[in-house]
XYZ file of N, CA and C in Angstrom:
693
model
N -53.861 81.415 -40.805
C -54.372 80.042 -40.726
C -55.887 80.068 -40.925
N -56.459 79.211 -41.765
C -57.897 79.226 -41.999
C -58.651 78.828 -40.754
N -59.799 79.457 -40.553
C -60.593 79.169 -39.353
C -61.402 77.906 -39.562
N -61.712 77.224 -38.452
C -62.487 75.988 -38.491
C -63.944 76.334 -38.233
N -64.786 76.334 -39.294
C -66.182 76.705 -39.136
C -67.121 75.526 -39.373
N -66.640 74.309 -39.247
C -67.460 73.139 -39.522
C -68.602 72.975 -38.537
N -68.481 73.566 -37.361
C -69.540 73.417 -36.373
C -70.820 74.115 -36.790
N -70.754 74.974 -37.813
C -71.942 75.699 -38.247
C -72.743 74.944 -39.305
N -72.243 73.795 -39.794
C -72.951 73.028 -40.807
C -73.309 71.670 -40.246
N -74.523 71.117 -40.622
C -74.916 69.814 -40.140
C -73.988 68.734 -40.661
N -73.762 67.714 -39.855
C -72.923 66.593 -40.269
C -73.590 65.293 -39.865
N -73.308 64.243 -40.618
C -73.838 62.945 -40.286
C -73.175 62.433 -39.014
N -73.957 61.866 -38.141
C -73.446 61.285 -36.912
C -73.701 59.786 -36.989
N -72.716 58.992 -37.436
C -72.948 57.557 -37.636
C -73.454 56.850 -36.388
N -72.914 57.213 -35.227
C -73.335 56.546 -33.996
C -74.811 56.789 -33.717
N -75.238 58.029 -33.930
C -76.646 58.351 -33.696
C -77.542 57.674 -34.721
N -77.093 57.642 -35.973
C -77.884 56.982 -37.007
C -78.063 55.499 -36.700
N -77.003 54.850 -36.234
C -77.088 53.427 -35.888
C -78.032 53.224 -34.710
N -77.946 54.108 -33.709
C -78.828 53.997 -32.543
C -80.286 54.195 -32.945
N -80.551 55.186 -33.815
C -81.914 55.434 -34.277
C -82.441 54.247 -35.080
N -81.580 53.697 -35.932
C -81.996 52.543 -36.735
C -82.289 51.337 -35.850
N -81.492 51.147 -34.802
C -81.728 50.027 -33.892
C -83.079 50.189 -33.189
N -83.358 51.412 -32.730
C -84.650 51.640 -32.075
C -85.807 51.401 -33.037
N -85.665 51.904 -34.271
C -86.722 51.716 -35.255
C -86.946 50.234 -35.559
N -85.859 49.476 -35.628
C -85.956 48.045 -35.897
C -86.769 47.342 -34.821
N -86.445 47.612 -33.566
C -87.145 46.936 -32.475
C -88.575 47.433 -32.323
N -88.819 48.696 -32.638
C -90.190 49.198 -32.617
C -91.044 48.435 -33.627
N -90.526 48.256 -34.834
C -91.309 47.568 -35.851
C -91.437 46.075 -35.577
N -90.420 45.476 -34.975
C -90.563 44.080 -34.542
C -91.686 43.974 -33.521
N -91.750 44.931 -32.599
C -92.816 44.942 -31.606
C -94.182 45.135 -32.238
N -94.276 46.039 -33.216
C -95.558 46.276 -33.902
C -96.024 45.003 -34.605
N -95.112 44.354 -35.319
C -95.483 43.128 -36.025
C -95.883 42.025 -35.048
N -95.190 41.951 -33.924
C -95.533 40.932 -32.924
C -96.960 41.144 -32.414
N -97.319 42.396 -32.148
C -98.667 42.694 -31.676
C -99.699 42.338 -32.738
N -99.434 42.737 -33.983
C -100.383 42.470 -35.065
C -100.587 40.966 -35.256
N -99.509 40.204 -35.184
C -99.637 38.756 -35.356
C -100.323 38.100 -34.164
N -100.069 38.578 -32.958
C -100.773 38.025 -31.787
C -102.268 38.322 -31.862
N -102.611 39.525 -32.302
C -104.023 39.861 -32.483
C -104.649 38.948 -33.538
N -103.902 38.657 -34.593
C -104.421 37.787 -35.644
C -104.686 36.378 -35.112
N -103.799 35.886 -34.272
C -104.009 34.548 -33.688
C -105.311 34.521 -32.897
N -105.506 35.545 -32.043
C -106.737 35.617 -31.257
C -107.953 35.790 -32.160
N -107.813 36.589 -33.183
C -108.912 36.835 -34.113
C -109.287 35.564 -34.868
N -108.280 34.872 -35.362
C -108.511 33.622 -36.090
C -109.162 32.571 -35.201
N -108.674 32.480 -33.947
C -109.215 31.484 -33.013
C -110.682 31.750 -32.688
N -111.099 33.020 -32.826
C -112.494 33.388 -32.515
C -113.308 33.611 -33.791
N -112.864 32.973 -34.886
C -113.582 33.050 -36.155
C -113.725 34.500 -36.636
N -112.676 35.300 -36.435
C -112.588 36.689 -36.900
C -113.700 37.586 -36.328
N -114.068 37.258 -35.106
C -115.070 38.087 -34.432
C -114.525 39.487 -34.154
N -113.214 39.586 -33.845
C -112.626 40.905 -33.576
C -112.756 41.828 -34.784
N -112.554 41.264 -35.979
C -112.703 42.077 -37.186
C -114.133 42.562 -37.339
N -115.096 41.687 -37.086
C -116.500 42.084 -37.209
C -116.883 43.111 -36.149
N -116.318 42.968 -34.943
C -116.707 43.843 -33.837
C -115.959 45.172 -33.829
N -114.729 45.189 -34.371
C -113.905 46.401 -34.274
C -113.379 46.904 -35.615
N -113.806 46.279 -36.715
C -113.488 46.840 -38.017
C -114.293 48.118 -38.244
N -113.901 48.881 -39.250
C -114.572 50.161 -39.521
C -115.900 49.906 -40.221
N -116.966 50.423 -39.618
C -118.299 50.368 -40.220
C -118.696 51.793 -40.605
N -118.710 52.095 -41.883
C -118.913 53.474 -42.338
C -120.214 54.095 -41.844
N -120.107 55.386 -41.552
C -121.235 56.240 -41.171
C -121.951 55.836 -39.883
N -121.371 54.920 -39.115
C -121.956 54.584 -37.822
C -121.196 55.337 -36.742
N -121.853 56.342 -36.157
C -121.181 57.229 -35.225
C -120.603 56.482 -34.031
N -121.312 55.492 -33.555
C -120.833 54.735 -32.409
C -119.612 53.888 -32.699
N -119.279 53.712 -33.992
C -118.127 52.891 -34.373
C -116.967 53.740 -34.879
N -117.053 55.050 -34.680
C -115.998 55.928 -35.198
C -114.639 55.610 -34.570
N -114.625 55.247 -33.295
C -113.364 54.940 -32.617
C -112.660 53.717 -33.158
N -113.369 52.921 -33.949
C -112.752 51.707 -34.484
C -111.685 51.997 -35.535
N -111.579 53.258 -35.976
C -110.508 53.577 -36.922
C -109.137 53.314 -36.302
N -109.053 53.334 -34.958
C -107.769 53.093 -34.299
C -107.507 51.603 -34.078
N -108.552 50.792 -34.094
C -108.379 49.347 -33.918
C -108.188 48.629 -35.244
N -108.803 49.150 -36.299
C -108.822 48.446 -37.593
C -107.444 48.110 -38.151
N -106.412 48.981 -38.016
C -105.112 48.611 -38.589
C -104.481 47.371 -37.973
N -104.918 46.975 -36.787
C -104.364 45.785 -36.135
C -105.119 44.516 -36.531
N -106.204 44.659 -37.252
C -107.072 43.533 -37.582
C -106.982 43.203 -39.064
N -107.144 41.920 -39.391
C -107.081 41.492 -40.787
C -108.171 40.479 -41.069
N -108.433 40.289 -42.343
C -109.521 39.420 -42.780
C -109.118 37.956 -42.895
N -107.818 37.687 -43.039
C -107.330 36.321 -43.223
C -105.823 36.304 -43.003
N -105.264 35.098 -42.982
C -103.814 34.982 -42.868
C -103.130 35.538 -44.113
N -103.702 35.310 -45.285
C -103.111 35.858 -46.507
C -103.102 37.379 -46.482
N -104.166 37.955 -45.961
C -104.248 39.414 -45.837
C -103.118 39.928 -44.942
N -102.912 39.272 -43.814
C -101.854 39.687 -42.886
C -100.470 39.487 -43.496
N -100.247 38.332 -44.122
C -98.938 38.053 -44.707
C -98.596 39.064 -45.803
N -99.597 39.439 -46.601
C -99.351 40.412 -47.653
C -98.994 41.792 -47.119
N -99.483 42.120 -45.922
C -99.212 43.432 -45.338
C -97.940 43.472 -44.488
N -97.503 42.326 -43.988
C -96.424 42.326 -42.990
C -95.104 42.856 -43.539
N -94.705 42.406 -44.727
C -93.438 42.861 -45.307
C -93.413 44.355 -45.565
N -94.393 44.890 -46.316
C -94.408 46.344 -46.532
C -94.539 47.147 -45.247
N -95.306 46.632 -44.287
C -95.452 47.349 -43.017
C -94.106 47.485 -42.321
N -93.324 46.412 -42.321
C -92.017 46.478 -41.663
C -91.067 47.398 -42.421
N -90.996 47.258 -43.734
C -90.038 48.047 -44.529
C -90.327 49.533 -44.413
N -91.550 49.919 -44.737
C -91.876 51.347 -44.731
C -91.977 51.897 -43.315
N -92.427 51.060 -42.382
C -92.466 51.496 -40.986
C -91.074 51.760 -40.445
N -90.137 50.880 -40.765
C -88.757 51.079 -40.326
C -88.175 52.358 -40.910
N -88.374 52.562 -42.201
C -87.830 53.762 -42.839
C -88.479 55.032 -42.293
N -89.739 54.937 -41.903
C -90.414 56.099 -41.320
C -89.963 56.346 -39.890
N -89.552 55.292 -39.176
C -89.250 55.418 -37.745
C -87.793 55.740 -37.445
N -86.888 55.512 -38.389
C -85.482 55.601 -38.012
C -84.987 57.034 -37.818
N -85.810 58.024 -38.126
C -85.452 59.412 -37.850
C -86.015 59.901 -36.520
N -86.595 58.999 -35.750
C -87.100 59.383 -34.433
C -88.410 58.683 -34.118
N -88.449 57.956 -33.018
C -89.641 57.180 -32.668
C -90.788 58.095 -32.262
N -90.495 59.181 -31.550
C -91.574 60.086 -31.135
C -92.267 60.685 -32.351
N -91.487 61.129 -33.330
C -92.068 61.658 -34.571
C -92.858 60.575 -35.288
N -92.347 59.347 -35.256
C -93.008 58.221 -35.893
C -94.378 57.957 -35.273
N -94.475 58.061 -33.960
C -95.756 57.822 -33.292
C -96.779 58.890 -33.681
N -96.332 60.145 -33.753
C -97.230 61.202 -34.203
C -97.683 60.988 -35.629
N -96.751 60.587 -36.488
C -97.075 60.302 -37.882
C -98.087 59.164 -37.977
N -97.880 58.106 -37.199
C -98.785 56.954 -37.231
C -100.192 57.353 -36.821
N -100.311 58.188 -35.785
C -101.627 58.655 -35.360
C -102.315 59.451 -36.472
N -101.553 60.318 -37.141
C -102.114 61.114 -38.231
C -102.602 60.221 -39.368
N -101.780 59.275 -39.775
C -102.140 58.391 -40.889
C -103.346 57.529 -40.532
N -103.370 57.026 -39.315
C -104.500 56.199 -38.879
C -105.803 56.973 -38.982
N -105.776 58.240 -38.584
C -106.977 59.076 -38.637
C -107.390 59.355 -40.080
N -106.440 59.754 -40.933
C -106.797 60.110 -42.314
C -107.267 58.891 -43.102
N -106.609 57.764 -42.897
C -107.007 56.552 -43.603
C -108.377 56.070 -43.122
N -108.529 55.983 -41.801
C -109.795 55.512 -41.249
C -110.945 56.454 -41.539
N -110.687 57.765 -41.490
C -111.743 58.738 -41.752
C -112.227 58.658 -43.192
N -111.302 58.424 -44.124
C -111.708 58.304 -45.534
C -112.656 57.133 -45.719
N -112.366 56.024 -45.056
C -113.242 54.852 -45.148
C -114.564 55.120 -44.449
N -114.495 55.650 -43.231
C -115.707 55.861 -42.434
C -116.656 56.857 -43.105
N -116.115 57.874 -43.740
C -116.945 58.912 -44.347
C -117.519 58.510 -45.703
N -116.723 57.827 -46.526
C -117.079 57.705 -47.935
C -117.348 56.283 -48.426
N -116.927 55.284 -47.652
C -117.166 53.926 -48.134
C -118.634 53.570 -47.964
N -119.077 52.637 -48.785
C -120.474 52.243 -48.746
C -120.872 51.635 -47.421
N -122.130 51.838 -47.056
C -122.641 51.273 -45.809
C -122.687 49.750 -45.912
N -122.915 49.115 -44.757
C -123.017 47.655 -44.683
C -121.740 46.957 -45.111
N -120.594 47.600 -44.867
C -119.298 46.967 -45.119
C -118.463 47.038 -43.841
N -117.467 46.181 -43.763
C -116.512 46.190 -42.657
C -115.121 46.254 -43.257
N -114.321 47.220 -42.823
C -112.964 47.378 -43.350
C -111.955 47.236 -42.229
N -110.872 46.555 -42.521
C -109.803 46.379 -41.536
C -108.511 46.097 -42.287
N -107.397 46.263 -41.597
C -106.097 45.968 -42.186
C -105.137 47.135 -42.074
N -103.850 46.838 -42.183
C -102.801 47.838 -42.018
C -102.413 48.523 -43.317
N -103.110 48.218 -44.423
C -102.650 48.735 -45.713
C -102.749 50.254 -45.794
N -103.759 50.858 -45.176
C -103.844 52.319 -45.190
C -102.661 52.959 -44.500
N -102.225 52.359 -43.398
C -101.055 52.853 -42.675
C -99.798 52.665 -43.523
N -99.707 51.543 -44.208
C -98.557 51.287 -45.089
C -98.457 52.362 -46.163
N -99.582 52.706 -46.768
C -99.570 53.756 -47.792
C -99.135 55.085 -47.196
N -99.533 55.343 -45.959
C -99.101 56.573 -45.302
C -97.607 56.611 -45.082
N -97.046 55.513 -44.595
C -95.594 55.459 -44.419
C -94.882 55.627 -45.756
N -95.422 55.008 -46.795
C -94.825 55.118 -48.128
C -94.776 56.581 -48.573
N -95.896 57.285 -48.466
C -95.924 58.686 -48.865
C -94.964 59.537 -48.058
N -94.881 59.242 -46.771
C -93.978 59.994 -45.891
C -92.525 59.763 -46.279
N -92.145 58.521 -46.502
C -90.758 58.193 -46.841
C -90.360 58.805 -48.180
N -91.271 58.795 -49.142
C -90.956 59.338 -50.461
C -90.713 60.843 -50.399
N -91.453 61.554 -49.558
C -91.412 63.018 -49.581
C -90.585 63.633 -48.451
N -90.284 62.865 -47.418
C -89.627 63.427 -46.226
C -88.318 64.133 -46.547
N -87.465 63.509 -47.335
C -86.154 64.085 -47.611
C -86.225 65.428 -48.303
N -87.280 65.639 -49.106
C -87.427 66.908 -49.810
C -87.672 68.035 -48.809
N -88.586 67.812 -47.866
C -88.907 68.844 -46.892
C -87.797 69.027 -45.851
N -87.096 67.942 -45.528
C -85.995 68.037 -44.572
C -84.699 68.529 -45.211
N -84.678 68.607 -46.551
C -83.467 68.965 -47.289
C -82.305 68.048 -46.899
N -82.637 66.761 -46.862
C -81.689 65.737 -46.450
C -81.403 64.850 -47.652
N -80.156 64.844 -48.114
C -79.803 64.114 -49.326
C -80.032 62.615 -49.175
N -79.637 62.044 -48.031
C -79.790 60.605 -47.819
C -81.259 60.205 -47.880
N -82.107 60.951 -47.157
C -83.535 60.624 -47.151
C -84.179 60.881 -48.510
N -83.697 61.883 -49.230
C -84.217 62.134 -50.576
C -83.902 60.967 -51.501
N -82.668 60.457 -51.432
C -82.289 59.308 -52.261
C -83.096 58.071 -51.878
N -83.314 57.862 -50.573
C -84.145 56.738 -50.134
C -85.552 56.885 -50.695
N -86.084 58.106 -50.651
C -87.417 58.345 -51.183
C -87.512 58.069 -52.670
N -86.495 58.468 -53.424
C -86.484 58.224 -54.865
C -86.458 56.720 -55.152
N -85.608 55.996 -54.436
C -85.496 54.547 -54.652
C -86.795 53.836 -54.282
N -87.353 54.185 -53.122
C -88.597 53.540 -52.689
C -89.753 53.906 -53.621
N -89.805 55.173 -54.023
C -90.867 55.593 -54.919
C -90.808 54.872 -56.254
N -89.592 54.744 -56.803
C -89.439 54.064 -58.091
C -89.701 52.564 -57.971
N -89.306 51.987 -56.857
C -89.430 50.530 -56.682
C -90.858 50.093 -56.379
N -91.612 50.943 -55.695
C -92.943 50.530 -55.244
C -94.062 51.417 -55.808
N -93.772 52.145 -56.866
C -94.796 53.018 -57.449
C -96.026 52.230 -57.892
N -95.846 50.956 -58.217
C -96.968 50.150 -58.701
C -98.081 50.026 -57.671
N -97.755 50.156 -56.370
C -98.802 49.992 -55.358
C -99.812 51.135 -55.419
N -99.426 52.254 -56.048
C -100.345 53.390 -56.130
C -101.577 53.058 -56.961
N -101.498 52.023 -57.769
C -102.668 51.653 -58.575
C -103.830 51.203 -57.691
N -103.530 50.732 -56.477
C -104.599 50.292 -55.576
C -105.139 51.442 -54.732
N -104.691 52.660 -55.015
C -105.266 53.836 -54.369
C -106.107 54.645 -55.340
N -106.366 54.079 -56.513
C -107.169 54.775 -57.521
C -108.650 54.496 -57.290
N -109.494 55.490 -57.507
C -110.941 55.298 -57.308
C -111.478 54.113 -58.097
N -112.271 53.306 -57.410
C -112.931 52.180 -58.061
C -112.113 50.911 -58.131
N -110.911 50.885 -57.539
C -110.096 49.666 -57.575
C -110.848 48.540 -56.878
N -111.145 47.448 -57.568
C -111.946 46.372 -56.965
C -111.126 45.526 -55.999
N -111.798 44.981 -55.004
C -111.184 44.009 -54.120
C -110.361 44.573 -52.990
N -110.169 45.891 -52.934
C -109.395 46.504 -51.853
C -110.108 47.772 -51.392
N -109.744 48.229 -50.213
C -110.300 49.485 -49.714
C -109.445 50.642 -50.245
N -109.688 51.006 -51.497
C -108.864 52.053 -52.109
C -109.017 53.376 -51.369
N -110.163 53.603 -50.741
C -110.344 54.831 -49.967
C -109.387 54.877 -48.783
N -109.200 53.750 -48.112
C -108.243 53.693 -47.013
C -106.825 53.911 -47.487
N -106.500 53.352 -48.641
C -105.170 53.555 -49.217
C -104.940 55.022 -49.563
N -105.933 55.622 -50.208
C -105.803 57.015 -50.616
C -105.754 57.946 -49.400
N -106.580 57.664 -48.401
C -106.554 58.479 -47.184
C -105.242 58.359 -46.437
N -104.695 57.138 -46.372
C -103.403 56.952 -45.725
C -102.290 57.656 -46.471
N -102.304 57.551 -47.796
C -101.286 58.216 -48.611
C -101.330 59.730 -48.391
N -102.533 60.296 -48.370
C -102.668 61.736 -48.132
C -102.121 62.115 -46.756
N -102.392 61.285 -45.765
C -101.861 61.554 -44.422
C -100.353 61.493 -44.371
N -99.766 60.532 -45.086
C -98.310 60.421 -45.109
C -97.650 61.592 -45.792
N -98.228 62.034 -46.909
C -97.671 63.194 -47.617
C -97.785 64.452 -46.755
N -98.922 64.606 -46.079
C -99.075 65.750 -45.179
C -98.109 65.647 -44.002
N -97.904 64.419 -43.511
C -96.994 64.218 -42.390
C -95.564 64.590 -42.710
N -95.156 64.408 -43.967
C -93.797 64.792 -44.363
C -93.578 66.287 -44.157
N -94.620 67.069 -44.334
C -94.529 68.512 -44.104
C -94.713 68.852 -42.620
N -95.715 68.252 -41.994
C -96.012 68.569 -40.592
C -94.855 68.191 -39.684
N -94.244 67.038 -39.926
C -93.175 66.543 -39.057
C -91.792 66.778 -39.659
N -91.679 67.757 -40.534
C -90.375 68.045 -41.146
C -89.385 68.507 -40.087
N -88.115 68.348 -40.392
C -87.038 68.775 -39.497
C -86.859 70.278 -39.656
N -87.261 71.027 -38.644
C -87.235 72.485 -38.744
C -85.887 73.091 -38.371
N -85.025 72.301 -37.713
C -83.751 72.880 -37.298
C -82.540 72.143 -37.804
N -82.723 70.876 -38.155
C -81.566 70.081 -38.573
C -80.767 69.630 -37.365
N -79.977 68.629 -37.561
C -79.123 68.114 -36.495
C -77.795 68.830 -36.515
N -77.428 69.366 -35.394
C -76.186 70.117 -35.333
C -75.004 69.191 -35.101
N -73.926 69.516 -35.756
C -72.699 68.754 -35.544
C -72.085 69.154 -34.216
N -71.353 68.248 -33.577
C -70.686 68.614 -32.343
C -69.739 69.784 -32.551
N -69.703 70.679 -31.592
C -68.832 71.851 -31.702
C -67.372 71.427 -31.698
N -66.573 72.116 -32.489
C -65.144 71.814 -32.556
C -64.489 72.195 -31.243
N -63.521 71.426 -30.763
C -62.857 71.762 -29.513
C -62.124 73.091 -29.612
N -62.123 73.796 -28.508
C -61.450 75.099 -28.481
C -59.950 74.917 -28.640
N -59.327 75.851 -29.385
C -57.889 75.790 -29.584
C -57.178 76.501 -28.446
N -55.948 76.106 -28.254
C -55.149 76.713 -27.183
C -54.439 77.938 -27.732
N -54.743 79.149 -27.223
C -54.132 80.353 -27.768
C -52.699 80.525 -27.292
N -51.995 81.447 -27.986
C -50.685 81.865 -27.489
C -49.550 81.090 -28.092
N -48.341 81.580 -27.913
C -47.149 80.972 -28.509
C -46.734 79.675 -27.863
N -47.319 79.361 -26.696
C -46.885 78.162 -25.985
C -47.315 76.893 -26.703
N -48.213 77.000 -27.717
C -48.690 75.813 -28.397
C -47.562 75.196 -29.206
N -47.428 73.898 -29.201
C -46.299 73.219 -29.852
C -46.524 73.107 -31.356
N -45.434 72.836 -32.098
C -45.521 72.626 -33.539
C -46.384 71.404 -33.847
N -46.321 70.400 -32.949
C -47.139 69.204 -33.142
C -48.631 69.553 -33.095
N -48.996 70.418 -32.155
C -50.391 70.844 -32.046
C -50.811 71.636 -33.274
N -49.896 72.467 -33.807
C -50.198 73.226 -35.018
C -50.464 72.300 -36.203
N -49.640 71.229 -36.303
C -49.805 70.289 -37.393
C -51.148 69.571 -37.295
N -51.513 69.158 -36.089
C -52.793 68.495 -35.895
C -53.951 69.412 -36.257
N -53.807 70.695 -35.915
C -54.844 71.656 -36.236
C -54.998 71.831 -37.748
N -53.863 71.890 -38.476
C -53.914 72.020 -39.923
C -54.604 70.798 -40.563
N -54.236 69.596 -40.071
C -54.843 68.377 -40.595
C -56.340 68.353 -40.300
N -56.713 68.853 -39.099
C -58.114 68.905 -38.739
C -58.891 69.854 -39.632
N -58.247 70.984 -39.967
C -58.892 71.960 -40.867
C -59.132 71.362 -42.236
N -58.222 70.496 -42.664
C -58.368 69.865 -43.979
C -59.313 68.682 -43.967
N -59.813 68.329 -42.769
C -60.743 67.212 -42.653
C -60.074 65.866 -42.659
N -58.767 65.822 -42.359
C -58.014 64.554 -42.384
C -58.010 63.929 -40.994
């Protein structure tokens, strides 16, 4: 009788995938709620929060603002343009684990904000979630390759092909946007795909132990054969 060795290969766990997706969904709903509430307060105060906590390049005392800037926007149109991509790419980045997602977000925030703080021209103020969005995009596109996960690889191919046009706003000299923040975020996301790669894979549940000896019934033998065939 062929041995059952399926426990040695990773298998999809639909229940876990649904639970992870549910957590990612509510995490991103919470993120968007915070960003929109901050925008209401910012708008009501004539965007003083953006002026006070946006990134001001090369000012050492304002270096910590790289962590506040992604929550701030310049206008309602700016926020509306970022909200959809932030939710889509954030959800896809988070559904493989919220803890990993938080680490990834911290990395992207630093790389995106640092690129602006170090290299953007003085006497400017930068804010917005677009650098983080580019980071999530880079992570989603490359994650499946490093994890050797077919589903995530296919998601990355589809997202990369569908949204490749946004990369034009990460090119040097792109007018009207903080291309440095986009490029820094993208670099952080690509690096995050490697740093936060799945080093062990998800193990499938172990197969139940079989009952040895002749006392096992013919019915049990039949069930075992069907189980071996994956039926």
